[in-house]
PDB file of C-alpha atoms and ligand atoms in Angstrom:
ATOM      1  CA  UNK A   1      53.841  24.846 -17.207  1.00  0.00           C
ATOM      2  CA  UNK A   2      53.550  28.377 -15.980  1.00  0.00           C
ATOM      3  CA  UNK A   3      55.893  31.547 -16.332  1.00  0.00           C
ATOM      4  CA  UNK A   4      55.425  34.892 -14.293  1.00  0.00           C
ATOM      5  CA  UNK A   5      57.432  38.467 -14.800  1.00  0.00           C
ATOM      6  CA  UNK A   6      58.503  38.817 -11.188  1.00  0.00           C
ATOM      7  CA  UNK A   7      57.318  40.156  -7.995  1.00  0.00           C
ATOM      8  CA  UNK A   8      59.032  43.242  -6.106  1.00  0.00           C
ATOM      9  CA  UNK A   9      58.255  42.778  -2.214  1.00  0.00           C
ATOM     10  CA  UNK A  10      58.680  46.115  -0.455  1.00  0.00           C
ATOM     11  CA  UNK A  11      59.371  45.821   3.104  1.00  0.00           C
ATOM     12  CA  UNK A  12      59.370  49.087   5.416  1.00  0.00           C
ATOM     13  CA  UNK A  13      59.742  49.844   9.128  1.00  0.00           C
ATOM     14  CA  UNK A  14      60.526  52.438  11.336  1.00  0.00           C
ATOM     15  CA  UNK A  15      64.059  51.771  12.933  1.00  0.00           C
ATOM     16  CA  UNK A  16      63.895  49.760  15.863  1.00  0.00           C
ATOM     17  CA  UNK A  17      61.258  47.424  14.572  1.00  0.00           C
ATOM     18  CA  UNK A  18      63.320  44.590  13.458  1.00  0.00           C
ATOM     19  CA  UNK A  19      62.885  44.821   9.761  1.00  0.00           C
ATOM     20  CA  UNK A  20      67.116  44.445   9.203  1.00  0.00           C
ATOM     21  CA  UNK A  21      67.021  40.990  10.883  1.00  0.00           C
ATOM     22  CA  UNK A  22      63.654  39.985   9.274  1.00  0.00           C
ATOM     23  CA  UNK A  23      65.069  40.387   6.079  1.00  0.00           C
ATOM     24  CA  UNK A  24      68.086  38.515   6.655  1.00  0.00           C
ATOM     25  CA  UNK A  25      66.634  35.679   7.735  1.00  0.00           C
ATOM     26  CA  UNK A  26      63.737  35.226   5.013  1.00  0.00           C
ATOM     27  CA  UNK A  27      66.448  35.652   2.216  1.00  0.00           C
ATOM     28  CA  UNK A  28      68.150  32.714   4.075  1.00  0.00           C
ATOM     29  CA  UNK A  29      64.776  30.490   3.581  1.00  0.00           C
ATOM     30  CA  UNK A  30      62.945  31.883   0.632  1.00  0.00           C
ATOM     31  CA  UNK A  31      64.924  30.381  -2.606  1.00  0.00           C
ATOM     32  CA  UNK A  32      65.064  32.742  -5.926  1.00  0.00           C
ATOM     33  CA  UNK A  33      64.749  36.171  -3.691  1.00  0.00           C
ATOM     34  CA  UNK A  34      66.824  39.106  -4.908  1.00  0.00           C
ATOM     35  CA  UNK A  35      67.767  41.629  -2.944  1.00  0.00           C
ATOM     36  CA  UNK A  36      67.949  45.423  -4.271  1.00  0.00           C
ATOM     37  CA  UNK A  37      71.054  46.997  -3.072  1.00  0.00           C
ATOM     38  CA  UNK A  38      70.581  50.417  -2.617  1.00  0.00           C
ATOM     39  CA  UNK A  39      72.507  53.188  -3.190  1.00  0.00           C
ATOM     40  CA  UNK A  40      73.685  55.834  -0.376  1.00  0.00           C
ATOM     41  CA  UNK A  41      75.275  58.836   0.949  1.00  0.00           C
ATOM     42  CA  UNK A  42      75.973  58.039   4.112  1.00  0.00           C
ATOM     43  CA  UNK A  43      78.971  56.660   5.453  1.00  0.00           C
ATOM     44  CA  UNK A  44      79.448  52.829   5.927  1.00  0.00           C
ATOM     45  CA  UNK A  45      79.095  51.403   9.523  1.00  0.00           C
ATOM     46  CA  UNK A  46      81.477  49.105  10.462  1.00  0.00           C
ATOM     47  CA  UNK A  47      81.287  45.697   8.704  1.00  0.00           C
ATOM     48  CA  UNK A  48      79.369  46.599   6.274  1.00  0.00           C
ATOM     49  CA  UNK A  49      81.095  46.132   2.585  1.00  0.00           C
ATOM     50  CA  UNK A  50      80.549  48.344  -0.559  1.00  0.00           C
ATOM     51  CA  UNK A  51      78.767  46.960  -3.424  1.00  0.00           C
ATOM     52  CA  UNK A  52      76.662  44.107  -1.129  1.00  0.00           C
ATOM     53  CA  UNK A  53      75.237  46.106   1.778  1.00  0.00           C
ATOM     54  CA  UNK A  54      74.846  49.229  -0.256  1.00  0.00           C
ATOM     55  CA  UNK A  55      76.654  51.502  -3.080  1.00  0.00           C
ATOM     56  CA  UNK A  56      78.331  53.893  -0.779  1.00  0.00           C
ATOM     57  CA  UNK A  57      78.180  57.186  -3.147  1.00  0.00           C
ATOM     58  CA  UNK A  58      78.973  60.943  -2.310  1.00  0.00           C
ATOM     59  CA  UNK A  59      76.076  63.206  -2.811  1.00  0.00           C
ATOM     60  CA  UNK A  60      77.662  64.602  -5.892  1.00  0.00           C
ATOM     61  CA  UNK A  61      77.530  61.090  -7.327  1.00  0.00           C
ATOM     62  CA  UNK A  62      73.688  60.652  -6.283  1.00  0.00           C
ATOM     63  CA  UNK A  63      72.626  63.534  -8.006  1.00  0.00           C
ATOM     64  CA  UNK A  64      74.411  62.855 -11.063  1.00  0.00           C
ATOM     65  CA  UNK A  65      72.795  59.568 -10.727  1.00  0.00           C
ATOM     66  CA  UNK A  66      69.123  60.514  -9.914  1.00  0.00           C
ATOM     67  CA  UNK A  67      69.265  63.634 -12.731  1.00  0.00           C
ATOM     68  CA  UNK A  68      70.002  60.764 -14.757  1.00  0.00           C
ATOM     69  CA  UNK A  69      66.805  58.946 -13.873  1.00  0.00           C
ATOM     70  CA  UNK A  70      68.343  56.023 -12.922  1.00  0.00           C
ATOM     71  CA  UNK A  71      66.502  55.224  -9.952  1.00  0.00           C
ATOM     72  CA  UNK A  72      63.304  53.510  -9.548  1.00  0.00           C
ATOM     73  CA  UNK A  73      62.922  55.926  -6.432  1.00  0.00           C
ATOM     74  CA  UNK A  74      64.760  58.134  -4.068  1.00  0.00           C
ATOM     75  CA  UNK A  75      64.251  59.499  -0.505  1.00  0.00           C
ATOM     76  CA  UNK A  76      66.001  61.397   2.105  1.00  0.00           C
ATOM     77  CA  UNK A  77      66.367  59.129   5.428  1.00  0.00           C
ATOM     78  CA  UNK A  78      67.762  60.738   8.588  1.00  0.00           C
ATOM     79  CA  UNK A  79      69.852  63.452   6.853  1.00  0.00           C
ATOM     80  CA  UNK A  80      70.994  61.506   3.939  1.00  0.00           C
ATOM     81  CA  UNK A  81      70.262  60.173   0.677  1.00  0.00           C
ATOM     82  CA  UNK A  82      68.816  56.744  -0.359  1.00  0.00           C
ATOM     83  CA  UNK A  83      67.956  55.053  -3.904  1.00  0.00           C
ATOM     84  CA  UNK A  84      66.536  51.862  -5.613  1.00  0.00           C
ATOM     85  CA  UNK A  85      68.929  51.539  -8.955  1.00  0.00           C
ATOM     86  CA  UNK A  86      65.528  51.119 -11.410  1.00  0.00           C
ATOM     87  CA  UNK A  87      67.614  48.862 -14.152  1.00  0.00           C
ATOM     88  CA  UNK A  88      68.494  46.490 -11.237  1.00  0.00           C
ATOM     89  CA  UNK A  89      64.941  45.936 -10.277  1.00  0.00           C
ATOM     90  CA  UNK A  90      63.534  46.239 -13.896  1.00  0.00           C
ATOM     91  CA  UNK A  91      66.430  43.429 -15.387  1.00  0.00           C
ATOM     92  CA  UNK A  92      65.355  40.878 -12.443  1.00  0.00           C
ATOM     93  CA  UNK A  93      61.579  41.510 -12.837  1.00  0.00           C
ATOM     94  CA  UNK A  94      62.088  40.581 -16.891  1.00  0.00           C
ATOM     95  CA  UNK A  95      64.077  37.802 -15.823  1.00  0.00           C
ATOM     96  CA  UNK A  96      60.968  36.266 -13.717  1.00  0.00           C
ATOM     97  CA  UNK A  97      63.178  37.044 -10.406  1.00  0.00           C
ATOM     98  CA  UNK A  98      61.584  38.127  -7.223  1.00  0.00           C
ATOM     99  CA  UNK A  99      62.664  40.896  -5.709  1.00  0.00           C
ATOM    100  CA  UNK A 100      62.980  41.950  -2.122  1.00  0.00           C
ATOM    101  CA  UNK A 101      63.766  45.883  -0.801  1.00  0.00           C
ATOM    102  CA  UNK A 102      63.998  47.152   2.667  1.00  0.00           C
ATOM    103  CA  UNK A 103      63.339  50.551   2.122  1.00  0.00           C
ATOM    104  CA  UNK A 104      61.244  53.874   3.559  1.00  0.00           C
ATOM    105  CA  UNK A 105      57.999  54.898   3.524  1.00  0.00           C
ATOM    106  CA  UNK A 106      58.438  57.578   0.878  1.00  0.00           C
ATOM    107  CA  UNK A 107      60.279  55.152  -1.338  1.00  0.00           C
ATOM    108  CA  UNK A 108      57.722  52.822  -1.089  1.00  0.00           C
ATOM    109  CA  UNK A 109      54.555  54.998  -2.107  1.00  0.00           C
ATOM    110  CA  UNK A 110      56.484  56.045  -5.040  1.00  0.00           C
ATOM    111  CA  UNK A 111      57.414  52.243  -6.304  1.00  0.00           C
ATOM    112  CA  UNK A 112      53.502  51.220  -5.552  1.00  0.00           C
ATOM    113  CA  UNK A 113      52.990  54.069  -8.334  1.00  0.00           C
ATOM    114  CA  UNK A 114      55.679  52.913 -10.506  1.00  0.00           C
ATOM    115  CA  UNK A 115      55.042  48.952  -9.856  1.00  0.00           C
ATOM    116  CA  UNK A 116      50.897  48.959  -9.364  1.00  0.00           C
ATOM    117  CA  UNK A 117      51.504  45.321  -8.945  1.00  0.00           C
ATOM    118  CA  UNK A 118      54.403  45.582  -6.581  1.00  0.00           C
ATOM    119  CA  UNK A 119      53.201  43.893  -2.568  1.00  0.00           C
ATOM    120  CA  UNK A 120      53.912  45.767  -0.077  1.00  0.00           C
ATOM    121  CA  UNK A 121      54.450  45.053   3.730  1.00  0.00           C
ATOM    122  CA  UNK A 122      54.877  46.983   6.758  1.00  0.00           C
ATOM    123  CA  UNK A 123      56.872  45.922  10.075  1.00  0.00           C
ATOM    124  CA  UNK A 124      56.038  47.058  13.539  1.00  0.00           C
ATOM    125  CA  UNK A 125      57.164  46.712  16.937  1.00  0.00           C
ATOM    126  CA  UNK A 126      53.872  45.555  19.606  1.00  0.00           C
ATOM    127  CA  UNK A 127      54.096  49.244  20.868  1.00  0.00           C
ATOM    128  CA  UNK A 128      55.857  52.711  20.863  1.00  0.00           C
ATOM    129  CA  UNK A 129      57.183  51.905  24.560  1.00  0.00           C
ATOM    130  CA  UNK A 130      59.022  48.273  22.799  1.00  0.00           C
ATOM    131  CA  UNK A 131      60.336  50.416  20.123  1.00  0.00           C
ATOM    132  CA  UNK A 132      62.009  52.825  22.436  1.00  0.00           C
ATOM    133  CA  UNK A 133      63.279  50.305  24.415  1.00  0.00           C
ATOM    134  CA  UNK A 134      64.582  48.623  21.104  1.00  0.00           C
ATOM    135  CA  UNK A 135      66.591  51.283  20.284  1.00  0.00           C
ATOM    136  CA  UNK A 136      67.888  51.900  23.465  1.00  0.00           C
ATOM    137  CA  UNK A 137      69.266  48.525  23.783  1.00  0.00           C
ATOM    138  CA  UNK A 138      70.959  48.971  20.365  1.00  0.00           C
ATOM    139  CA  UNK A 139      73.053  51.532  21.840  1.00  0.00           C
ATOM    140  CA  UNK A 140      74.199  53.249  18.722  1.00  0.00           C
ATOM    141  CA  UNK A 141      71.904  56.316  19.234  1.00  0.00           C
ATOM    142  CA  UNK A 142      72.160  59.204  21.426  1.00  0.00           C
ATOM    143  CA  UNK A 143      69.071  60.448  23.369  1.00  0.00           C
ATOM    144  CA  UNK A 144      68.366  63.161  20.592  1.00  0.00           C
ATOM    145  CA  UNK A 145      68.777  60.673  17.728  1.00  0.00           C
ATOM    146  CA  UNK A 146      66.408  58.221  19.877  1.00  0.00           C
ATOM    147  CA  UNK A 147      63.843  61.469  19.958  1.00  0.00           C
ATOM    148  CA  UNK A 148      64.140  61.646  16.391  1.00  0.00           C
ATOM    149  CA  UNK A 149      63.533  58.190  15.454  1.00  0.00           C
ATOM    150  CA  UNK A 150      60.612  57.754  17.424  1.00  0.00           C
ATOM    151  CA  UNK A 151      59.015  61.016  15.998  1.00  0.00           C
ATOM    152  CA  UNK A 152      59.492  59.888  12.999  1.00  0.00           C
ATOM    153  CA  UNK A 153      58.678  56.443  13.653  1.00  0.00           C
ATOM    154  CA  UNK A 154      54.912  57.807  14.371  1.00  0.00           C
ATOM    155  CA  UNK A 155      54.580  59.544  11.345  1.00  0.00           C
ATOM    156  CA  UNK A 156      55.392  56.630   9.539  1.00  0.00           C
ATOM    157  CA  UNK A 157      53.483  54.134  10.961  1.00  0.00           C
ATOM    158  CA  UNK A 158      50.541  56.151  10.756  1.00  0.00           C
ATOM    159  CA  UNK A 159      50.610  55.377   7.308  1.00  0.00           C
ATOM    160  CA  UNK A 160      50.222  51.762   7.247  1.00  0.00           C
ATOM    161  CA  UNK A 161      47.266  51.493   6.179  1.00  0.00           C
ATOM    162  CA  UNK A 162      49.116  51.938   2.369  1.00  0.00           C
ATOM    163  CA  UNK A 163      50.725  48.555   2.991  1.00  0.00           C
ATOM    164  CA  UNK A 164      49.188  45.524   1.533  1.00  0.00           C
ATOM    165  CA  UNK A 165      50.378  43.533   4.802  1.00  0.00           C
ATOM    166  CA  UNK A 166      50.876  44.220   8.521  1.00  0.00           C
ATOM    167  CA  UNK A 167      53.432  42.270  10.752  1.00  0.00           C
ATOM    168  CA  UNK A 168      53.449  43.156  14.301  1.00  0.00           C
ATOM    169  CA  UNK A 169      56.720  41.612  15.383  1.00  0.00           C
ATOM    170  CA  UNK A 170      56.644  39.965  18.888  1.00  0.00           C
ATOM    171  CA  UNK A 171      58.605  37.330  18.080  1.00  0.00           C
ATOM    172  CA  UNK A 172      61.538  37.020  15.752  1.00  0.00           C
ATOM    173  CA  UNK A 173      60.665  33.258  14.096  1.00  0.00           C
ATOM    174  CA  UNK A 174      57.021  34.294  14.110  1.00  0.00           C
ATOM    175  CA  UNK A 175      57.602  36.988  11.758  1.00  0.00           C
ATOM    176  CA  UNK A 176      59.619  35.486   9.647  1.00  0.00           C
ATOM    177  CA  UNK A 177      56.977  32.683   9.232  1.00  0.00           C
ATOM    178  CA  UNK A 178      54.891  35.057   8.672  1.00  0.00           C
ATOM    179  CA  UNK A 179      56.619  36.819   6.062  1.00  0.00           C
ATOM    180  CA  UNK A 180      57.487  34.044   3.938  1.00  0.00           C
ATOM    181  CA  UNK A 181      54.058  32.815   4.138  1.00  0.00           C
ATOM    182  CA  UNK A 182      53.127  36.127   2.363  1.00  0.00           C
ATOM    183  CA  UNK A 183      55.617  35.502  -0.130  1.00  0.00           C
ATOM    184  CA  UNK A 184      54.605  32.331  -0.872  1.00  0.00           C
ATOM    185  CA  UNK A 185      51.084  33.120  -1.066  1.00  0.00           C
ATOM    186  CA  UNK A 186      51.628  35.696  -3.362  1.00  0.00           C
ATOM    187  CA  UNK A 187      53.766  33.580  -6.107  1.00  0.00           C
ATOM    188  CA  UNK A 188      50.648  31.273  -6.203  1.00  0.00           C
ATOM    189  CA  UNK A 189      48.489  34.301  -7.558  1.00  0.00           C
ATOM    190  CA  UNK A 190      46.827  33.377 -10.854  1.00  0.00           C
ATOM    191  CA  UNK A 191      46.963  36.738 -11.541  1.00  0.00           C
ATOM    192  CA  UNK A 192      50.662  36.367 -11.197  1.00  0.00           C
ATOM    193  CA  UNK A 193      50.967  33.730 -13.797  1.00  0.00           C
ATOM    194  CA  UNK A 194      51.113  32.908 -17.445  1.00  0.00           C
ATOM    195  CA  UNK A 195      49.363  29.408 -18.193  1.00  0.00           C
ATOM    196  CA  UNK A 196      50.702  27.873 -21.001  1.00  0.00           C
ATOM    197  CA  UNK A 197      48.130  25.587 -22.430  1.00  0.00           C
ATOM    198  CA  UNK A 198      49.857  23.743 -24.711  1.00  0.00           C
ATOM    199  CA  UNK A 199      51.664  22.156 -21.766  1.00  0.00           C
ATOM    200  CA  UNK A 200      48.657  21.212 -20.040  1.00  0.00           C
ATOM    201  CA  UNK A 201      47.596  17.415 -20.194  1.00  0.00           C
ATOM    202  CA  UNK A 202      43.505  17.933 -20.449  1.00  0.00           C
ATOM    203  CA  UNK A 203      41.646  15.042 -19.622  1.00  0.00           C
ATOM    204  CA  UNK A 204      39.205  13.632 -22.144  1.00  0.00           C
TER     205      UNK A 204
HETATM  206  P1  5GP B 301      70.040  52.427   7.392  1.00  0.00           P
HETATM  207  O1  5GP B 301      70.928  53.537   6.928  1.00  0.00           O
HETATM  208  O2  5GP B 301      69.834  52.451   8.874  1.00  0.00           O
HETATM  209  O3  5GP B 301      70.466  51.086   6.863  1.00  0.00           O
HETATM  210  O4  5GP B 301      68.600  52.696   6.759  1.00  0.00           O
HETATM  211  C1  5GP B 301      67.880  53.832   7.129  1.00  0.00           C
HETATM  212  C2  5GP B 301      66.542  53.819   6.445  1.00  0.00           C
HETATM  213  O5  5GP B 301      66.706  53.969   5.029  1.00  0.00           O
HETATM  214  C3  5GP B 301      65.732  52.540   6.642  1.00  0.00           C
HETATM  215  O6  5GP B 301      64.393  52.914   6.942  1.00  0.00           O
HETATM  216  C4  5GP B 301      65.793  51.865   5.292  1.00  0.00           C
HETATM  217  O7  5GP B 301      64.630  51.106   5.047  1.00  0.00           O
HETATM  218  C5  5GP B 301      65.858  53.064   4.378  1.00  0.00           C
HETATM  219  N1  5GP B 301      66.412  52.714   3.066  1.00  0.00           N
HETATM  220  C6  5GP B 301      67.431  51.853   2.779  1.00  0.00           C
HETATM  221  N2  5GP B 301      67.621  51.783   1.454  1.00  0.00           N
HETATM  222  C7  5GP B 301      66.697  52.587   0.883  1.00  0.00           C
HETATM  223  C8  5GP B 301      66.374  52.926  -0.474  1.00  0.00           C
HETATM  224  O8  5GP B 301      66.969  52.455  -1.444  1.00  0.00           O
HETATM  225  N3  5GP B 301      65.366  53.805  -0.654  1.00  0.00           N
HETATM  226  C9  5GP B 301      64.658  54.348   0.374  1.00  0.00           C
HETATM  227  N4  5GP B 301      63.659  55.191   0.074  1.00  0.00           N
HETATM  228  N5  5GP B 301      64.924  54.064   1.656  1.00  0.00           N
HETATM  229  C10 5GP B 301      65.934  53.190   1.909  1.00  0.00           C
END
């Protein structure tokens, strides 16, 4: 028999990239996969429900909050604020479950400091000139917001080399495969697991 505290598998991206739809569709095939629902100032886009696509919170709320030290970590994305709730994360990691966030590039260098053991993957689009073209078929951005993102897109993907794993997505199935083959991989780490001996059957 073996036990194992649980895994938190940090997934970043700059916009455009895919990383939304990624996610999605591995928490549809991986079984016993969290999600961390993060907490927010901005407002909610249409469709999207309070309490399961984020905590929609006013800014007063978030400080209050974060002087607290409630959250794992915090970041400012795009003009507003975004947190990981740390009891959420810490109660599911105790419990042995797995633990999936979609979250920045600042967040994410300060959970590989809190969580050392914490795996950590980065998303890109094949090139700068498919990301652009991403977002412009998305339509919900202006040309200055588009300018924005892809600035900051740049700056964040020059930091990928703090990511445990790269995923270039071309395709949409192929990255998906790809991330749940990481997953799986990484629950199989002995260094992952507690043995217990007694349960073992030894051969004489
Ligand atoms: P959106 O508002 O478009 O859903 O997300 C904008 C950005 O905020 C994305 O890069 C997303 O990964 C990031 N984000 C979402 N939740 C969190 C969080 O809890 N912490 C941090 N640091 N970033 C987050």
């Amino acid at each position: 028999m073996t036990s194992r505290r649980g895994t938190l598998f940090v997934v970043s991206a700059p916009s455009g990239a895919g990383k939304t739809t990624l996610c999605r569709e591995v928490r549809l095939r991986v079984s016993d996969l969290a999600y961390s629902v993060s907490f927010t100032t901005r407002a909610p886009r249409p469709g999207e429900v309070d309490g399961s696509d984020f905590h929609f919170v006013s800014v007063h709320e978030f400080r209050a909050h974060r002087d607290r030290g409630e959250f794992a970590e915090w970041a400012q994305v795009h003009g507003n604020y975004y947190a990981t709730s740390a009891v959420a994360i810490d109660t599911a990691l105790a419990r042995g479950r797995d633990v999936l966030l979609d979250i920045d590039t600042q967040g994410a260098t300060q959970l590989r400091a809190r969580y050392p053991e914490a795996v950590l993957v980065f998303i890109v689009a094949p090139s700068l000139a498919e990301l652009e073209q991403r977002l412009r078929e998305r339509g919900s951005d202006g040309e200055g917001e588009i300018d924005r993102r892809l600035r900051r897109a740049r700056e964040e993907i020059s930091l990928w080399k703090q990511y445990d794993y790269l995923i270039v997505n071309r395709d949409v199935k192929e990255a998906v495969d790809q991330l749940t083959a990481i997953i799986t991989a990484e629950r199989a780490r002995t260094v992952r697991l507690t043995l217990t001996l007694a349960d073992l059957e030894v051969p004489n």
